[in-house]
Coordinates of C-alpha atoms and ligand atoms in Angstrom, one line a residue:
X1 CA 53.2 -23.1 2.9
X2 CA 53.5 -19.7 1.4
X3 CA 52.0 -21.2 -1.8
X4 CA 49.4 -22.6 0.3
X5 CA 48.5 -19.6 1.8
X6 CA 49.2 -17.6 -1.8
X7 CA 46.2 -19.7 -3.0
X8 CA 44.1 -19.2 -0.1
X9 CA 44.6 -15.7 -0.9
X10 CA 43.0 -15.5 -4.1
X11 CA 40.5 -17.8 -3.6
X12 CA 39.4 -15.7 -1.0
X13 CA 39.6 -12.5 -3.3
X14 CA 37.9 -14.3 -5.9
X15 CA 35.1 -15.8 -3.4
X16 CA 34.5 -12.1 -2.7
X17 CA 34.1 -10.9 -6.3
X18 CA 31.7 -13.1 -7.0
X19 CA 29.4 -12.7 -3.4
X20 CA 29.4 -8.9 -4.4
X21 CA 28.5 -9.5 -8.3
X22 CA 25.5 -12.2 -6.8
X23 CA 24.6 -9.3 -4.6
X24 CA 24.9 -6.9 -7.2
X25 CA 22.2 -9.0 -9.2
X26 CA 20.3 -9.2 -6.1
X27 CA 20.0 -5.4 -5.8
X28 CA 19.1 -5.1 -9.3
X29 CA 16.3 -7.6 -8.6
X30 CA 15.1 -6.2 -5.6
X31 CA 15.3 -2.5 -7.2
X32 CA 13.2 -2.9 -10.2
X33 CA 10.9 -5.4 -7.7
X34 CA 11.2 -1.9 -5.6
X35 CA 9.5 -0.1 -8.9
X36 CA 7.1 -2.4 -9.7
X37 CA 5.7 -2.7 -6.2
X38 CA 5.7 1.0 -5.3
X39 CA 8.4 0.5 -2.5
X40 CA 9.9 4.3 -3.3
X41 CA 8.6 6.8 -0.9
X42 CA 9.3 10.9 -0.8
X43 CA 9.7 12.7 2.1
X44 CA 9.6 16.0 2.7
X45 CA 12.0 18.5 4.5
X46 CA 10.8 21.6 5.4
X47 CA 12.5 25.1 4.3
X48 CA 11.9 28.1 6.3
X49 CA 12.4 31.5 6.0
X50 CA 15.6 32.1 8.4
X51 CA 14.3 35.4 10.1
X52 CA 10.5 34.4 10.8
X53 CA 10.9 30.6 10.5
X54 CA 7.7 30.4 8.3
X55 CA 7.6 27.7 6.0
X56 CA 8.3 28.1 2.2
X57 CA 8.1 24.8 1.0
X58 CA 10.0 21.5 1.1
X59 CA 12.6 19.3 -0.3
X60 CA 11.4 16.1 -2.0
X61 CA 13.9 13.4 -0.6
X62 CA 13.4 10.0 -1.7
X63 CA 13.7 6.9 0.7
X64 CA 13.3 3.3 -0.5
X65 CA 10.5 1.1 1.6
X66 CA 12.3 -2.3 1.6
X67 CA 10.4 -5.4 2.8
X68 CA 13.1 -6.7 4.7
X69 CA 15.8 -3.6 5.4
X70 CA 13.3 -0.9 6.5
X71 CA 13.6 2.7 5.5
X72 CA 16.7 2.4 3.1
X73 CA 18.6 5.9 3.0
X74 CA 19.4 7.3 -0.7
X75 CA 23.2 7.3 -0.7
X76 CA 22.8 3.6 -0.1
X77 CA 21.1 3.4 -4.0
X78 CA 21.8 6.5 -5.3
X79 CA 25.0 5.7 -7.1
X80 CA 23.8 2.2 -8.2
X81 CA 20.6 3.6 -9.7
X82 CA 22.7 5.8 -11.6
X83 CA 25.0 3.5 -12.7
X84 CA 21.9 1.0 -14.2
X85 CA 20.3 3.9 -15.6
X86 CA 17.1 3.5 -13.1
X87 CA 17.3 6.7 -12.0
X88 CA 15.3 8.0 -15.0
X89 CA 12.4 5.9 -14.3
X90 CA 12.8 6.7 -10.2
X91 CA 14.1 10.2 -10.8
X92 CA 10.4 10.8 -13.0
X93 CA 8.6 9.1 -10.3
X94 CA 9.9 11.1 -7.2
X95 CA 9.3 14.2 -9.6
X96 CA 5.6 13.0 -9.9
X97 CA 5.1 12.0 -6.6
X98 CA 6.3 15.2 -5.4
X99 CA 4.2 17.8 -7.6
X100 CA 1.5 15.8 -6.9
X101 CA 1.8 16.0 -3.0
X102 CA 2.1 19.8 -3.9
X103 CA -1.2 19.9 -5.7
X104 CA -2.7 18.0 -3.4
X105 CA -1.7 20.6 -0.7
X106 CA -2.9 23.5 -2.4
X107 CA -6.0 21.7 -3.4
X108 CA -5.9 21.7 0.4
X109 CA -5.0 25.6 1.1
X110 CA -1.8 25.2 1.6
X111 CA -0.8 27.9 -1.5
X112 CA 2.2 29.5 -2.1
X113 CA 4.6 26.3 -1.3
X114 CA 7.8 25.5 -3.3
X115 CA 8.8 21.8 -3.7
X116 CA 13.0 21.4 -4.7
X117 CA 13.5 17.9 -6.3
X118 CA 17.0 17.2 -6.9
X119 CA 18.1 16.1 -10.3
X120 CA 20.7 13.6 -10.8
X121 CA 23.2 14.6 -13.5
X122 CA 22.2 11.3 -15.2
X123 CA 18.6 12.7 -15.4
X124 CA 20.4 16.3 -16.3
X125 CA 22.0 14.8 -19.7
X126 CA 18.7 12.4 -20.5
X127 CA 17.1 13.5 -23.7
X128 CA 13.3 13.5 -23.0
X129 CA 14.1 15.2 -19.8
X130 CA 12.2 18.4 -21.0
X131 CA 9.7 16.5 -22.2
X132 CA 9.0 14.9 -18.9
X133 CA 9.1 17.3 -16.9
X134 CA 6.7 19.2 -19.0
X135 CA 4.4 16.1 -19.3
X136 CA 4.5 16.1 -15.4
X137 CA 3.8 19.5 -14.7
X138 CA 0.8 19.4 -17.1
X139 CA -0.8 16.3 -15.6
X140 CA -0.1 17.3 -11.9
X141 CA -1.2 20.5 -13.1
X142 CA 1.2 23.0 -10.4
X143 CA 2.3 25.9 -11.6
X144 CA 6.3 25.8 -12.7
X145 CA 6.8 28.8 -10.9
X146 CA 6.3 26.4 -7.4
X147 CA 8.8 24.1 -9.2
X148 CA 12.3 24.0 -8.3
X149 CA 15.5 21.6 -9.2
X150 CA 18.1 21.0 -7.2
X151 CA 21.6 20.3 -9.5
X152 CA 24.6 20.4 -7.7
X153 CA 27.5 22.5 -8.3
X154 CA 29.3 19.4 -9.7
X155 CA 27.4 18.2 -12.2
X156 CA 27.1 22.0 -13.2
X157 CA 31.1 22.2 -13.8
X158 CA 31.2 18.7 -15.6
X159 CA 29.0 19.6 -18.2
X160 CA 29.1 23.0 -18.3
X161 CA 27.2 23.3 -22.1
X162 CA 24.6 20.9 -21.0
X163 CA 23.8 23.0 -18.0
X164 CA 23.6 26.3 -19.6
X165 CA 21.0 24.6 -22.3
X166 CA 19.4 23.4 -19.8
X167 CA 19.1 26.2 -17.1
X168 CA 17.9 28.2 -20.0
X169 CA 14.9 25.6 -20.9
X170 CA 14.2 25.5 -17.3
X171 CA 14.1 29.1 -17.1
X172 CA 12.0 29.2 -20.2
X173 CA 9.6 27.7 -18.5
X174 CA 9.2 30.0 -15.3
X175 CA 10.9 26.4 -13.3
X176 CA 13.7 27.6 -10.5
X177 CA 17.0 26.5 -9.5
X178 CA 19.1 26.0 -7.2
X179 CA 22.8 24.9 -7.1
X180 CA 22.9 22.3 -4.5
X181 CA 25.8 21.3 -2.2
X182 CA 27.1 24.3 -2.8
X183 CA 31.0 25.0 -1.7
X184 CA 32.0 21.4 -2.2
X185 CA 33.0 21.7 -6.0
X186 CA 35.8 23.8 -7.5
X187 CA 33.3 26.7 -9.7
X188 CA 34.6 29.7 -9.5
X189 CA 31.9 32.1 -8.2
X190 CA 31.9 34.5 -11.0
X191 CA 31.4 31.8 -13.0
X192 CA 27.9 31.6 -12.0
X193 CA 26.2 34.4 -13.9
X194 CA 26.2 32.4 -17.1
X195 CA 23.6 30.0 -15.5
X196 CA 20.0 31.8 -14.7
X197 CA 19.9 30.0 -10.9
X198 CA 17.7 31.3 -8.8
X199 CA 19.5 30.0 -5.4
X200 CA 22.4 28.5 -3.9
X201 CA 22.3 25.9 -1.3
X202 CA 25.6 26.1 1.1
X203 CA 26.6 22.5 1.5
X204 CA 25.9 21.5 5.3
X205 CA 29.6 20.9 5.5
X206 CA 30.1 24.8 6.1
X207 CA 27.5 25.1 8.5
X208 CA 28.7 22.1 10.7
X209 CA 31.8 24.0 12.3
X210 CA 30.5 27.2 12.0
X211 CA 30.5 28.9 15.4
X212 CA 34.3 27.4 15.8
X213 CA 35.8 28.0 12.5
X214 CA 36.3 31.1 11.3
X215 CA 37.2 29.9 7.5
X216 CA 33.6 28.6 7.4
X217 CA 32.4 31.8 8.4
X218 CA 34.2 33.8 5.9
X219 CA 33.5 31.6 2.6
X220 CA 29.6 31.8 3.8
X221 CA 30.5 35.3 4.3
X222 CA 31.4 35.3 0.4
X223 CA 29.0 32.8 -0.9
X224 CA 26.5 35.4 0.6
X225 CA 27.8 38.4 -0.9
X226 CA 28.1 37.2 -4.6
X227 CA 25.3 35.2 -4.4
X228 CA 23.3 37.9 -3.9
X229 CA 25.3 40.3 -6.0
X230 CA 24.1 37.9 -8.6
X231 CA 20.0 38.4 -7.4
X232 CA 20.1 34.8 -5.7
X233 CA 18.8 33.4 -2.7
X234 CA 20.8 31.5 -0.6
X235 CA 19.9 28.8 1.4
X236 CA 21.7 27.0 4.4
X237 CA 21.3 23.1 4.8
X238 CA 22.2 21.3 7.7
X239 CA 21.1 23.8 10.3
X240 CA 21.1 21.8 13.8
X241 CA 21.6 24.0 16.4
X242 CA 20.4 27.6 17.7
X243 CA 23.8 29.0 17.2
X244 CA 24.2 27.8 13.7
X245 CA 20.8 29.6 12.9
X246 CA 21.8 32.9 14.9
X247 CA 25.3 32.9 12.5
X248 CA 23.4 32.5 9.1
X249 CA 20.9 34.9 9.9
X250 CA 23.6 37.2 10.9
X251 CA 25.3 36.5 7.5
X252 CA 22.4 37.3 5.3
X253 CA 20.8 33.8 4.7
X254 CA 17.4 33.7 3.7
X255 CA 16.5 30.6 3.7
X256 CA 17.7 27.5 5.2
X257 CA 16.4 23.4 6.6
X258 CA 18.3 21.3 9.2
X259 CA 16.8 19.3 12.1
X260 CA 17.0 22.3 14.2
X261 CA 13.3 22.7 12.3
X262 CA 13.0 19.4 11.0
X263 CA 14.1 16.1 10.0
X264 CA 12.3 14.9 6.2
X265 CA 8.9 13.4 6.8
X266 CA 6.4 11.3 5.6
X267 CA 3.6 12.7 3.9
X268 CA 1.3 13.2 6.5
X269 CA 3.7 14.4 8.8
X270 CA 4.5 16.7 6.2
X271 CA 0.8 17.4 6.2
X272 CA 0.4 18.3 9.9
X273 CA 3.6 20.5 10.4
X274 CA 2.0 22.6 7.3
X275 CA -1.0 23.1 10.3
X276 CA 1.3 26.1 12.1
X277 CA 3.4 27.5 8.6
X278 CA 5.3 29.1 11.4
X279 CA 7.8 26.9 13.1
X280 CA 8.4 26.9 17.1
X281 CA 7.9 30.6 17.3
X282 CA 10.0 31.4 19.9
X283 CA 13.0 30.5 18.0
X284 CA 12.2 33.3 15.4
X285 CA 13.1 36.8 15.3
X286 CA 10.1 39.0 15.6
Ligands
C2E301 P1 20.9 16.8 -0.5 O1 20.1 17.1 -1.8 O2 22.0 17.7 -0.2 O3 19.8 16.7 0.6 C1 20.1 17.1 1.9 C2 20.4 15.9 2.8 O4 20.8 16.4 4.1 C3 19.3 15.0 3.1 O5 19.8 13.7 3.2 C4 18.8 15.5 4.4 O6 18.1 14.5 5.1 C5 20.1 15.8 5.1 N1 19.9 16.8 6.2 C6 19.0 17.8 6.2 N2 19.1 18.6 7.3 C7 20.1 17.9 8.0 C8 20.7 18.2 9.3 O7 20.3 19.1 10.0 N3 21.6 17.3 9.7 C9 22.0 16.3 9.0 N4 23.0 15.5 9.5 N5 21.5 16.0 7.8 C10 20.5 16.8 7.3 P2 19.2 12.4 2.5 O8 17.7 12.5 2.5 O9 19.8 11.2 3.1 O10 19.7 12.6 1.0 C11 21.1 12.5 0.7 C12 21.3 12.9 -0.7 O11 20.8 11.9 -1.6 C13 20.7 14.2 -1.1 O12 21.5 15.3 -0.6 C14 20.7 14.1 -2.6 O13 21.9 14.4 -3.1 C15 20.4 12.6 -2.8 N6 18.9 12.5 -3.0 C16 17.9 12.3 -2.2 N7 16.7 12.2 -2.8 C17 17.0 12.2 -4.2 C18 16.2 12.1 -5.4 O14 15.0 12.0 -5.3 N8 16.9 12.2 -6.5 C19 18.3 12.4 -6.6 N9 18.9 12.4 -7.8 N10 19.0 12.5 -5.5 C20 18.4 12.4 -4.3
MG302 MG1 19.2 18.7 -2.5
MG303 MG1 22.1 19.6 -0.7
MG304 MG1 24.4 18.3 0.8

């Protein structure tokens, strides 16, 4: 019996191996499908300025259009991409799609806008990385100074030489950065002036609990403080509630997006918040 049930066992283990490796191939399939047919989409999430809530620009987030699945969210391909190297090819065309949308809305006078795209750190160690994003800045034909990449504070500690070189190139070219997810990691804060960032983004984690644990408010607290002993902004993610925003204003945050202002959308809802560059007015200072 127990041998019965022994081989049962594995031949269920093994019946699983293989459904995942066939899935696996499907996703690979239905992923470079996905490129060919244009199913990758950006959105956009607004970021405001903290005191007035007026509008300073977005952050490109990509989604994938899936004939079947619907709207697929990005830490459902995100790793895989990474791991089959298609998040070059997808990484560029987010980039693209991105600074274009930004040309196109200050083509439309919407000037002055910054538009974050977040870097994988597969993109960050890619060898014609420079060259790319040079290539797409002269085709879409924005400004670098609008231009700003989002590398997280991991990536940043795990290849520590690579991101100096890099931040320098980047800075080079008049193109900001920000260290995203901030807090998560283990940097250590002083650690930070070696790499010309222009802004920190506190992981949404610490902005979760914030009116109810006092820890959360103390490491913002010091984020903050350094941060800006260091001539960076810092932004807030996550921001839900009226609360959360009262706290981080409190605290010195500048900047900061959450679905207390507005969840990422489509282009041309994008388009039609950009209408009043001042959010819901009666939830800003002034
Ligand atoms: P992230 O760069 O930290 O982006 C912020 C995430 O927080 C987004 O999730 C956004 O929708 C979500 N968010 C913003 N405000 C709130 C809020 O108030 N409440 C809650 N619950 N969530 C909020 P999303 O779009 O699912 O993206 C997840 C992650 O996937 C991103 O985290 C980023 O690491 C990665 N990602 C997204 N687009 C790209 C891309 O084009 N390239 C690369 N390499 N990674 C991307
Ligand atoms: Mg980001
Ligand atoms: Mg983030
Ligand atoms: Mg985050």
């Amino acid at each position: 019996k127990a041998k019965l049930k022994g081989k049962g066992c594995y031949q269920f283990f093994d019946m699983l191996m293989y459904t995942s490796s066939i899935q696996n191939l499907q996703l690979n399939n239905d992923l470079r499908r996905g490129l060919e047919r244009q199913e990758f989409l950006v959105y956009y999430q607004p970021i405001v300025k903290l005191t007035t809530l007026e509008i300073i620009g977005f952050e490109a987030l990509i989604r994938w259009q899936h004939p079947q699945r619907g709207l697929v969210a990005p830490s459902e391909f995100i790793p895989f991409i990474e791991e089959t190297g298609l998040i070059i090819p997808i990484g560029l065309l987010v980039l693209k799609q991105a600074c274009q949308q930004l040309r196109l809305w200050e083509q439309n006078g919407y000037s002055d806008l910054i538009m974050s795209v977040n870097l994988s750190v597969y993109q960050f160690a890619h060898p014609t990385l420079l060259e790319d994003i040079d290539r797409i800045l002269a085709e879409t034909e924005i400004s670098p100074a609008c231009l700003k990449l989002e590398i997280t504070e991991t990536a940043i500690m795990e290849n520590t030489n690579t991101a100096i070189l890099l931040t320098q190139e980047l800075q080079a070219r008049q193109i900001q950065i920000s260290i995203d997810d901030f807090g998560t990691g283990y940097s250590s804060l002083g650690y930070l002036s070696q790499f010309p960032v222009d802004s920190i983004k506190i992981d949404r984690s610490f902005v979760k609990n914030i009116s109810d644990n006092q820890q959360n408010v103390e490491i913002i607290k010091a984020i903050t403080s350094i941060g800006h002993t260091l001539s960076m902004t810092i932004i807030a993610e996550g921001i839900e509630t009226q609360q959360q925003l009262a706290y981080l204003r409190d605290l010195g945050c500048e900047l900061g997006q959450g679905y207390l202002f507005a969840k990422p959308l489509n282009s041309e809802q994008a388009t039609a918040i950009l209408k009043h560059r001042i959010l819901d007015t009666n939830k800003a200072i002034n």
